[in-house]
Amino acid sequence: MTTAVAGELRAKSAELQGFKKVQQLAYECAEAVAARLEPGITEREAARMQREWLRERGVRDWFHLPFAWFGDRTAFVNFRIPLQFFPTNRRLEPGMPFILDMAPVYDGYTADIGYSGSLGINPVQDKLMADLEAHRELILREVRERRPLREIYEDVDRLMVRQGYANRHRAYPFGVIAHKVDRVEQRRWSPHVFGFGTQSLKGLASDALHGHREGWSPLWSPYRFSDHPPQPGLWAVEPHLGFRGTGAKFEEILVVTDSGDPVESAFWLDDDLPHVRRWAEEK
Amino acid sequence: MTVPVTLENARERRVRTGGVELCVAELGEVGQPTVILVHGYPDSKEVWSEVAPRLAERFHVVLYDVRGHGRSTAPKPLRGGFTLEKLTDDFLAVADAVSPDRPVHLVGHDWGSVQSWEFATVRRTEGRIASFTSMSGPSLDHFGHWISNRLKRPTPRRIGQLLGQGVKSWYVYALHTPVLPELAWRGPLGKSWPRILERVEKIPGAGYPTSSLPTDAAHGAWLYRDNVRARLRRPRTDAYAHTPVQLITPLGDAFLSERLYDELELWVPQLTRRTLAAKHWIPRSRPDQLVAWITEFVTSVEGGRPDGVTATGKYADRFGGQLVLVTGAGSGIGRATAYAFAEAGARVVAVDRDAEAASRTAEMSRLIGAPAAWAEPVDVSDEQAMEKLAEKVATEYGVVDVLVNNAGIGLSGSFFDTTPEDWKKVLDVNLWGVIHGCRLFGKQMAERGQGGHIVNTASAAAYQPSKALPAYSTSKAAVLMLSECLRAELAGQGIGVTAICPGFVNTNITSTAHFAGVDAEEEKRRQKKSARLYGLRNYPPEKVADAILRAVVRGEAVVPVTPEARGAYLMSRFTPRALRRIARLEPPL
């Protein structure tokens, strides 16, 4: 019995290590690409730089292909249809904010990360990033309290309004603040449709089917289908703030378990990430 | 006791140049950057008597009477004695006398600006001028090109612009008739001119114009005769400015169309535009605003590039540096309005009873372009607190240029469920808050006598009756009528009043609204439901803020925002009975 639990724990921690590794790799990629951005680069070029950097390091499949948003596209100004998320020929200018968002699959483990920065100084985005810390704390606290996801979503919304920001993750498909990620089977051929890897979509669809039967959803949205306590698993959480044409987000994996101990029941997969380090430095 | 700085006790000297003797006055410390003020027609340097002493606090201010004006002597003969070349000689002589080794900052109004354009665009003054602030006087060369461009390519719009300016220039043609203008100025026109200025241009008398007016005006006619025809017919093709230029355009100018400056970027590489809701004689009617803009511009040129965030908003030319006070600035429309003004470069006072929310608004305002922003936690329904606030704002930040009375609360429920306390509460905030704001800050504006604007947030409920909102609608209807009456009263003083009437806007007014006649739980449910409905409607407060800025720029009286508010406004005028039927509907809560 004990050996079984221990074995499970070991398997679990090995699995978490796998996710941690790919998340670290993705953030390394974001930092490397961000450092190479210069005036005149287009969103398409920035997206390609991310793709090439990760391919060189062994990434073959994607949850979704890398995105890059510059300027007021970081706040999804006037976004009406999902196609507008795809990188455009918008050029980067000094002082412009940017967001890099990628979801590589490596060794069968998925990561989904978001990295916000600006070319030179952008005080507004700095402020947005600083204010995101409160959201990271709020989300973790309320998940540990086992509050229904829909209510947590509303609390994040309220905090944003109090801070004076607009909720921009509302613009994502289904208005999600987070979605489940999982292990993906490695195939020799890994096609993608509309930027999303078919293997990952398959996983998401099967989750959605199971969830539908059991009363939960792999998408964490403001809608009724998210009116359930946090489902154990790995959630890529992406609160996205917008303020008058400037946007900022982070995205990282939150681990939710069925443990009775609050601290064990939910925790961020990795605390050694650029935005977390930044908040620590500012203190 | 120190003697107040005025033009009368300025240091005077006389500068000889090209056969005339110019009367030059100096104010302020000599070591400071030198600002030379050049007057227009028909004026003398006394036109600057309000501006110069205020500028002298920071700068070495120099004024001179243009040849033939005030106490400077006139050239003999007059004909040919007023060419731009000779005026340039005069300027260089004055500049060399007062600031031999440092370039000067030039400020010109009317003909002073016309000649300063010449100074700022000819080669021989290069290195002598650090910056140029132009008001109400275009370069004759640019003007010549402007006309010929329109004649060469006459589109309907361009012909309209040409005709518009053609009509405004009637006095230029009149001044080209021989002898008659001189006779008129020395006779009846000269005598009645102060009264005309006071009545038409709304300029307070107070020692202006001076007694030299008839001779100034008679001599000055040669400014036109010597230059206008020659320059308009054959404009210089190299009239590029070699200094940074700040262009201040009064929008109510009876003599110059603002369209004249449409292509100015071609001639001026470093151009800062400013606009002002005022008539032609802004040195008399808007001295405070001019001093603020000149100070800012001169300081930024002296110190290299101004650091910090620069305003990027659409109306930055209009609101840059102005003081804007917004009540209810902690959320919703008030917060969005504060941000919109901040983006336009205004200084913002954010008033809200929630101190934390107000300071948040102030903080973000500074980040997006406001040179300064302050939070004032005040409840607008508290008379004493508002009086204290008015005093504090006046002494610490200055006189408010734009006042936005926006704070308001919601109250819904049947008339018979609405208790006297409910009534008192909603009227205290929605109506008395506006009254206090207008009374205190409007008074400061009126006393300063340099214009301003008041915006009151009413609501579509002000003209759309509803059985669900008797108290709220009553309070907003009162705000609408108050705005209209105040607009009439303040019209003579250049202060505009606007009532904004938004429809359903997605703000937190729904979740703080009181629902009369139901228990707490039911109230909570209705708040949630109405918040959801407003969320589905999803009209952003930012759009209301844009409408507010636009209304101030255009001086509009009543501005319905959102399609439903505009529709109801039309219905209230043309089909009021249909509107009354709508008033009977039960809200879907």
Tab-separated table of C-alpha atoms in Angstrom, chain A:
chain	number	residue	atom	x	y	z
A	1	MET	CA	0.000	0.000	0.000
A	2	THR	CA	2.638	2.503	1.129
A	3	THR	CA	4.842	1.508	-1.751
A	4	ALA	CA	1.992	2.132	-4.130
A	5	VAL	CA	1.442	5.657	-2.754
A	6	ALA	CA	5.157	6.357	-2.792
A	7	GLY	CA	5.387	5.093	-6.324
A	8	GLU	CA	2.508	7.257	-7.345
A	9	LEU	CA	4.107	10.267	-5.679
A	10	ARG	CA	7.394	9.577	-7.434
A	11	ALA	CA	5.641	9.216	-10.744
A	12	LYS	CA	3.765	12.385	-10.034
A	13	SER	CA	6.887	14.367	-9.184
A	14	ALA	CA	8.675	13.024	-12.264
A	15	GLU	CA	5.737	14.141	-14.323
A	16	LEU	CA	5.750	17.593	-12.709
A	17	GLN	CA	9.482	17.804	-13.432
A	18	GLY	CA	8.688	17.213	-17.071
A	19	PHE	CA	6.163	20.055	-17.161
A	20	LYS	CA	8.519	22.305	-15.217
A	21	LYS	CA	11.293	21.656	-17.692
A	22	VAL	CA	9.243	22.604	-20.726
A	23	GLN	CA	7.837	25.671	-18.971
A	24	GLN	CA	11.381	26.786	-18.148
A	25	LEU	CA	12.379	26.178	-21.740
A	26	ALA	CA	9.476	28.277	-23.019
A	27	TYR	CA	10.310	31.170	-20.697
A	28	GLU	CA	13.964	30.945	-21.755
A	29	CYS	CA	12.777	31.212	-25.328
A	30	ALA	CA	10.633	34.241	-24.495
A	31	GLU	CA	13.540	35.992	-22.793
A	32	ALA	CA	15.922	35.156	-25.636
A	33	VAL	CA	13.538	36.386	-28.306
A	34	ALA	CA	12.571	39.485	-26.292
A	35	ALA	CA	16.243	40.387	-26.026
A	36	ARG	CA	16.587	40.186	-29.804
A	37	LEU	CA	13.551	42.366	-30.596
A	38	GLU	CA	14.401	45.692	-32.168
A	39	PRO	CA	12.528	48.544	-33.835
A	40	GLY	CA	10.964	47.537	-37.147
A	41	ILE	CA	10.521	43.841	-36.389
A	42	THR	CA	7.048	42.592	-37.222
A	43	GLU	CA	4.803	40.332	-35.162
A	44	ARG	CA	5.201	37.603	-37.759
A	45	GLU	CA	8.969	37.779	-37.490
A	46	ALA	CA	8.812	37.654	-33.692
A	47	ALA	CA	6.516	34.615	-33.854
A	48	ARG	CA	8.873	32.912	-36.290
A	49	MET	CA	11.844	33.642	-34.022
A	50	GLN	CA	10.083	31.858	-31.164
A	51	ARG	CA	9.171	28.923	-33.348
A	52	GLU	CA	12.694	28.508	-34.681
A	53	TRP	CA	14.314	28.883	-31.258
A	54	LEU	CA	12.134	26.107	-29.847
A	55	ARG	CA	12.445	23.830	-32.888
A	56	GLU	CA	16.230	24.035	-32.585
A	57	ARG	CA	15.862	22.740	-29.039
A	58	GLY	CA	13.742	19.769	-29.926
A	59	VAL	CA	10.157	21.008	-29.825
A	60	ARG	CA	8.130	19.195	-32.487
A	61	ASP	CA	4.521	19.690	-31.427
A	62	TRP	CA	2.518	22.607	-30.081
A	63	PHE	CA	-0.514	23.186	-27.947
A	64	HIS	CA	-0.681	26.335	-30.018
A	65	LEU	CA	1.834	28.041	-32.279
A	66	PRO	CA	3.634	31.082	-30.867
A	67	PHE	CA	1.798	34.403	-30.883
A	68	ALA	CA	3.260	37.895	-30.738
A	69	TRP	CA	1.289	41.074	-30.120
A	70	PHE	CA	2.727	44.590	-30.379
A	71	GLY	CA	1.433	48.002	-29.362
A	72	ASP	CA	-2.277	48.311	-28.738
A	73	ARG	CA	-2.700	44.739	-29.961
A	74	THR	CA	-1.384	43.735	-26.515
A	75	ALA	CA	-4.730	44.973	-25.173
A	76	PHE	CA	-6.699	43.355	-28.033
A	77	VAL	CA	-8.114	46.731	-29.057
A	78	ASN	CA	-10.976	46.231	-31.519
A	79	PHE	CA	-10.576	42.448	-31.635
A	80	ARG	CA	-13.782	40.966	-32.982
A	81	ILE	CA	-12.866	37.611	-34.473
A	82	PRO	CA	-10.331	35.023	-33.250
A	83	LEU	CA	-8.302	35.326	-36.459
A	84	GLN	CA	-7.111	38.692	-35.185
A	85	PHE	CA	-4.990	36.910	-32.575
A	86	PHE	CA	-2.635	35.672	-35.255
A	87	PRO	CA	0.573	37.638	-35.775
A	88	THR	CA	0.366	40.499	-38.263
A	89	ASN	CA	2.818	42.793	-40.006
A	90	ARG	CA	2.561	45.367	-37.214
A	91	ARG	CA	6.055	46.759	-36.624
A	92	LEU	CA	7.628	47.257	-33.225
A	93	GLU	CA	8.499	50.849	-32.290
A	94	PRO	CA	10.510	52.234	-29.372
A	95	GLY	CA	8.483	52.306	-26.165
A	96	MET	CA	5.907	49.870	-27.528
A	97	PRO	CA	4.631	47.099	-25.275
A	98	PHE	CA	4.713	43.540	-26.577
A	99	ILE	CA	3.492	40.122	-25.475
A	100	LEU	CA	4.939	36.793	-26.537
A	101	ASP	CA	2.714	33.792	-25.999
A	102	MET	CA	3.725	30.228	-26.847
A	103	ALA	CA	2.699	26.704	-25.950
A	104	PRO	CA	5.354	24.170	-26.942
A	105	VAL	CA	5.107	20.415	-26.369
A	106	TYR	CA	8.416	18.820	-25.416
A	107	ASP	CA	8.863	15.161	-24.626
A	108	GLY	CA	5.120	14.840	-24.410
A	109	TYR	CA	4.816	17.598	-21.796
A	110	THR	CA	2.944	20.799	-22.585
A	111	ALA	CA	3.628	24.312	-21.409
A	112	ASP	CA	1.680	27.462	-22.166
A	113	ILE	CA	3.338	30.709	-21.217
A	114	GLY	CA	2.876	34.435	-21.724
A	115	TYR	CA	5.653	36.980	-21.489
A	116	SER	CA	5.038	40.752	-21.393
A	117	GLY	CA	7.663	43.375	-22.030
A	118	SER	CA	8.333	46.574	-23.860
A	119	LEU	CA	10.969	47.923	-26.204
A	120	GLY	CA	12.627	50.461	-23.930
A	121	ILE	CA	10.712	52.006	-21.085
A	122	ASN	CA	6.945	51.759	-20.843
A	123	PRO	CA	5.792	52.945	-17.399
A	124	VAL	CA	2.174	51.961	-18.017
A	125	GLN	CA	3.054	48.369	-18.754
A	126	ASP	CA	5.434	48.270	-15.805
A	127	LYS	CA	2.524	49.299	-13.615
A	128	LEU	CA	0.247	46.672	-15.153
A	129	MET	CA	2.845	43.967	-14.573
A	130	ALA	CA	3.327	45.069	-10.963
A	131	ASP	CA	-0.427	44.930	-10.414
A	132	LEU	CA	-0.633	41.395	-11.807
A	133	GLU	CA	1.038	40.111	-8.645
A	134	ALA	CA	-2.170	40.616	-6.672
A	135	HIS	CA	-4.017	38.477	-9.223
A	136	ARG	CA	-1.515	35.636	-8.941
A	137	GLU	CA	-1.984	35.640	-5.167
A	138	LEU	CA	-5.768	35.930	-5.373
A	139	ILE	CA	-6.120	33.031	-7.798
A	140	LEU	CA	-3.969	30.681	-5.729
A	141	ARG	CA	-5.693	31.615	-2.481
A	142	GLU	CA	-9.176	31.063	-3.803
A	143	VAL	CA	-8.310	27.820	-5.592
A	144	ARG	CA	-6.978	26.514	-2.268
A	145	GLU	CA	-10.292	27.521	-0.716
A	146	ARG	CA	-11.981	25.300	-3.340
A	147	ARG	CA	-14.186	28.164	-4.492
A	148	PRO	CA	-16.105	27.534	-7.720
A	149	LEU	CA	-13.994	28.591	-10.699
A	150	ARG	CA	-16.696	30.900	-11.954
A	151	GLU	CA	-16.664	32.823	-8.660
A	152	ILE	CA	-12.894	33.114	-8.705
A	153	TYR	CA	-13.201	34.481	-12.218
A	154	GLU	CA	-15.637	37.118	-10.967
A	155	ASP	CA	-13.340	38.031	-8.065
A	156	VAL	CA	-10.444	38.520	-10.497
A	157	ASP	CA	-12.776	40.681	-12.555
A	158	ARG	CA	-13.677	42.787	-9.533
A	159	LEU	CA	-10.031	43.257	-8.594
A	160	MET	CA	-9.320	44.430	-12.143
A	161	VAL	CA	-12.151	46.938	-12.006
A	162	ARG	CA	-10.894	48.227	-8.671
A	163	GLN	CA	-7.436	48.601	-10.144
A	164	GLY	CA	-9.012	50.482	-13.027
A	165	TYR	CA	-8.209	47.955	-15.727
A	166	ALA	CA	-10.183	46.132	-18.357
A	167	ASN	CA	-10.397	42.351	-18.379
A	168	ARG	CA	-8.714	41.340	-21.630
A	169	HIS	CA	-8.697	37.554	-21.193
A	170	ARG	CA	-12.383	37.961	-21.888
A	171	ALA	CA	-11.340	38.332	-25.545
A	172	TYR	CA	-9.896	34.799	-25.660
A	173	PRO	CA	-12.057	32.002	-27.058
A	174	PHE	CA	-14.801	31.314	-24.458
A	175	GLY	CA	-13.412	34.230	-22.418
A	176	VAL	CA	-11.144	31.850	-20.546
A	177	ILE	CA	-8.767	32.927	-17.801
A	178	ALA	CA	-7.256	29.438	-17.805
A	179	HIS	CA	-7.470	26.061	-19.482
A	180	LYS	CA	-6.253	22.599	-18.675
A	181	VAL	CA	-3.023	21.290	-20.163
A	182	ASP	CA	-1.949	17.694	-20.173
A	183	ARG	CA	0.531	15.183	-21.489
A	184	VAL	CA	0.421	14.685	-25.207
A	185	GLU	CA	1.286	11.584	-27.145
A	186	GLN	CA	4.359	12.106	-29.334
A	187	ARG	CA	3.709	11.314	-32.981
A	188	ARG	CA	6.003	11.531	-35.959
A	189	TRP	CA	3.486	13.738	-37.698
A	190	SER	CA	1.943	16.484	-35.612
A	191	PRO	CA	-0.317	18.719	-37.697
A	192	HIS	CA	-2.079	21.791	-36.392
A	193	VAL	CA	-5.315	23.522	-37.351
A	194	PHE	CA	-5.798	27.263	-36.840
A	195	GLY	CA	-2.589	27.337	-34.859
A	196	PHE	CA	-3.588	24.606	-32.424
A	197	GLY	CA	-1.884	21.202	-32.316
A	198	THR	CA	-4.324	18.392	-33.180
A	199	GLN	CA	-2.979	16.129	-30.430
A	200	SER	CA	-3.577	18.791	-27.799
A	201	LEU	CA	-6.995	19.602	-29.212
A	202	LYS	CA	-7.818	15.912	-28.999
A	203	GLY	CA	-6.827	15.891	-25.332
A	204	LEU	CA	-8.879	18.996	-24.672
A	205	ALA	CA	-11.884	17.533	-26.463
A	206	SER	CA	-11.735	14.301	-24.496
A	207	ASP	CA	-11.427	16.323	-21.266
A	208	ALA	CA	-14.438	18.344	-22.329
A	209	LEU	CA	-16.408	15.156	-22.946
A	210	HIS	CA	-15.492	13.649	-19.586
A	211	GLY	CA	-16.098	16.934	-17.892
A	212	HIS	CA	-19.463	17.301	-19.503
A	213	ARG	CA	-20.511	13.958	-18.059
A	214	GLU	CA	-19.033	14.679	-14.621
A	215	GLY	CA	-20.021	18.339	-14.363
A	216	TRP	CA	-16.745	20.144	-14.946
A	217	SER	CA	-14.968	21.790	-17.864
A	218	PRO	CA	-11.328	22.031	-18.984
A	219	LEU	CA	-12.017	25.698	-19.793
A	220	TRP	CA	-12.086	28.158	-16.893
A	221	SER	CA	-14.599	30.708	-18.101
A	222	PRO	CA	-17.157	33.194	-16.745
A	223	TYR	CA	-19.980	30.900	-17.861
A	224	ARG	CA	-22.164	28.419	-16.072
A	225	PHE	CA	-20.140	25.406	-17.219
A	226	SER	CA	-17.313	26.670	-14.975
A	227	ASP	CA	-19.534	26.716	-11.892
A	228	HIS	CA	-17.640	23.889	-10.172
A	229	PRO	CA	-14.746	23.598	-7.687
A	230	PRO	CA	-11.232	23.394	-9.165
A	231	GLN	CA	-10.692	20.113	-10.990
A	232	PRO	CA	-7.393	18.345	-10.159
A	233	GLY	CA	-4.889	18.615	-12.953
A	234	LEU	CA	-2.648	21.207	-14.526
A	235	TRP	CA	-4.153	24.559	-15.437
A	236	ALA	CA	-2.440	27.173	-17.597
A	237	VAL	CA	-3.618	30.392	-15.942
A	238	GLU	CA	-3.458	33.617	-17.935
A	239	PRO	CA	-4.943	36.754	-16.381
A	240	HIS	CA	-4.645	39.534	-18.947
A	241	LEU	CA	-4.961	43.218	-18.000
A	242	GLY	CA	-5.679	46.015	-20.434
A	243	PHE	CA	-5.424	49.740	-19.934
A	244	ARG	CA	-6.037	52.206	-22.748
A	245	GLY	CA	-4.131	50.443	-25.486
A	246	THR	CA	-1.561	48.725	-23.288
A	247	GLY	CA	-1.900	45.120	-22.207
A	248	ALA	CA	0.040	42.814	-19.933
A	249	LYS	CA	-0.312	39.194	-18.925
A	250	PHE	CA	1.545	36.286	-17.514
A	251	GLU	CA	0.714	32.673	-18.143
A	252	GLU	CA	1.959	29.715	-16.152
A	253	ILE	CA	0.878	26.352	-14.868
A	254	LEU	CA	-1.091	25.981	-11.656
A	255	VAL	CA	-1.107	22.477	-10.209
A	256	VAL	CA	-4.363	21.419	-8.584
A	257	THR	CA	-4.454	18.142	-6.637
A	258	ASP	CA	-7.123	16.369	-4.650
A	259	SER	CA	-5.081	16.616	-1.445
A	260	GLY	CA	-6.894	17.681	1.737
A	261	ASP	CA	-3.994	19.861	2.843
A	262	PRO	CA	-4.603	23.377	1.487
A	263	VAL	CA	-0.942	23.978	0.590
A	264	GLU	CA	-0.707	20.645	-1.198
A	265	SER	CA	-4.095	21.102	-2.848
A	266	ALA	CA	-2.900	23.798	-5.221
A	267	PHE	CA	0.467	25.408	-6.000
A	268	TRP	CA	2.229	27.148	-8.831
A	269	LEU	CA	4.338	24.652	-10.727
A	270	ASP	CA	7.399	26.885	-10.644
A	271	ASP	CA	8.128	30.095	-8.761
A	272	ASP	CA	11.378	30.788	-10.586
A	273	LEU	CA	9.838	32.683	-13.515
A	274	PRO	CA	10.703	36.122	-14.958
A	275	HIS	CA	7.633	37.943	-13.629
A	276	VAL	CA	7.910	36.382	-10.163
A	277	ARG	CA	11.616	37.220	-9.964
A	278	ARG	CA	10.792	40.763	-11.017
A	279	TRP	CA	8.245	41.232	-8.237
A	280	ALA	CA	10.758	39.875	-5.725
A	281	GLU	CA	13.426	42.293	-6.990
A	282	GLU	CA	11.099	45.257	-6.683
A	283	LYS	CA	10.510	44.565	-2.998
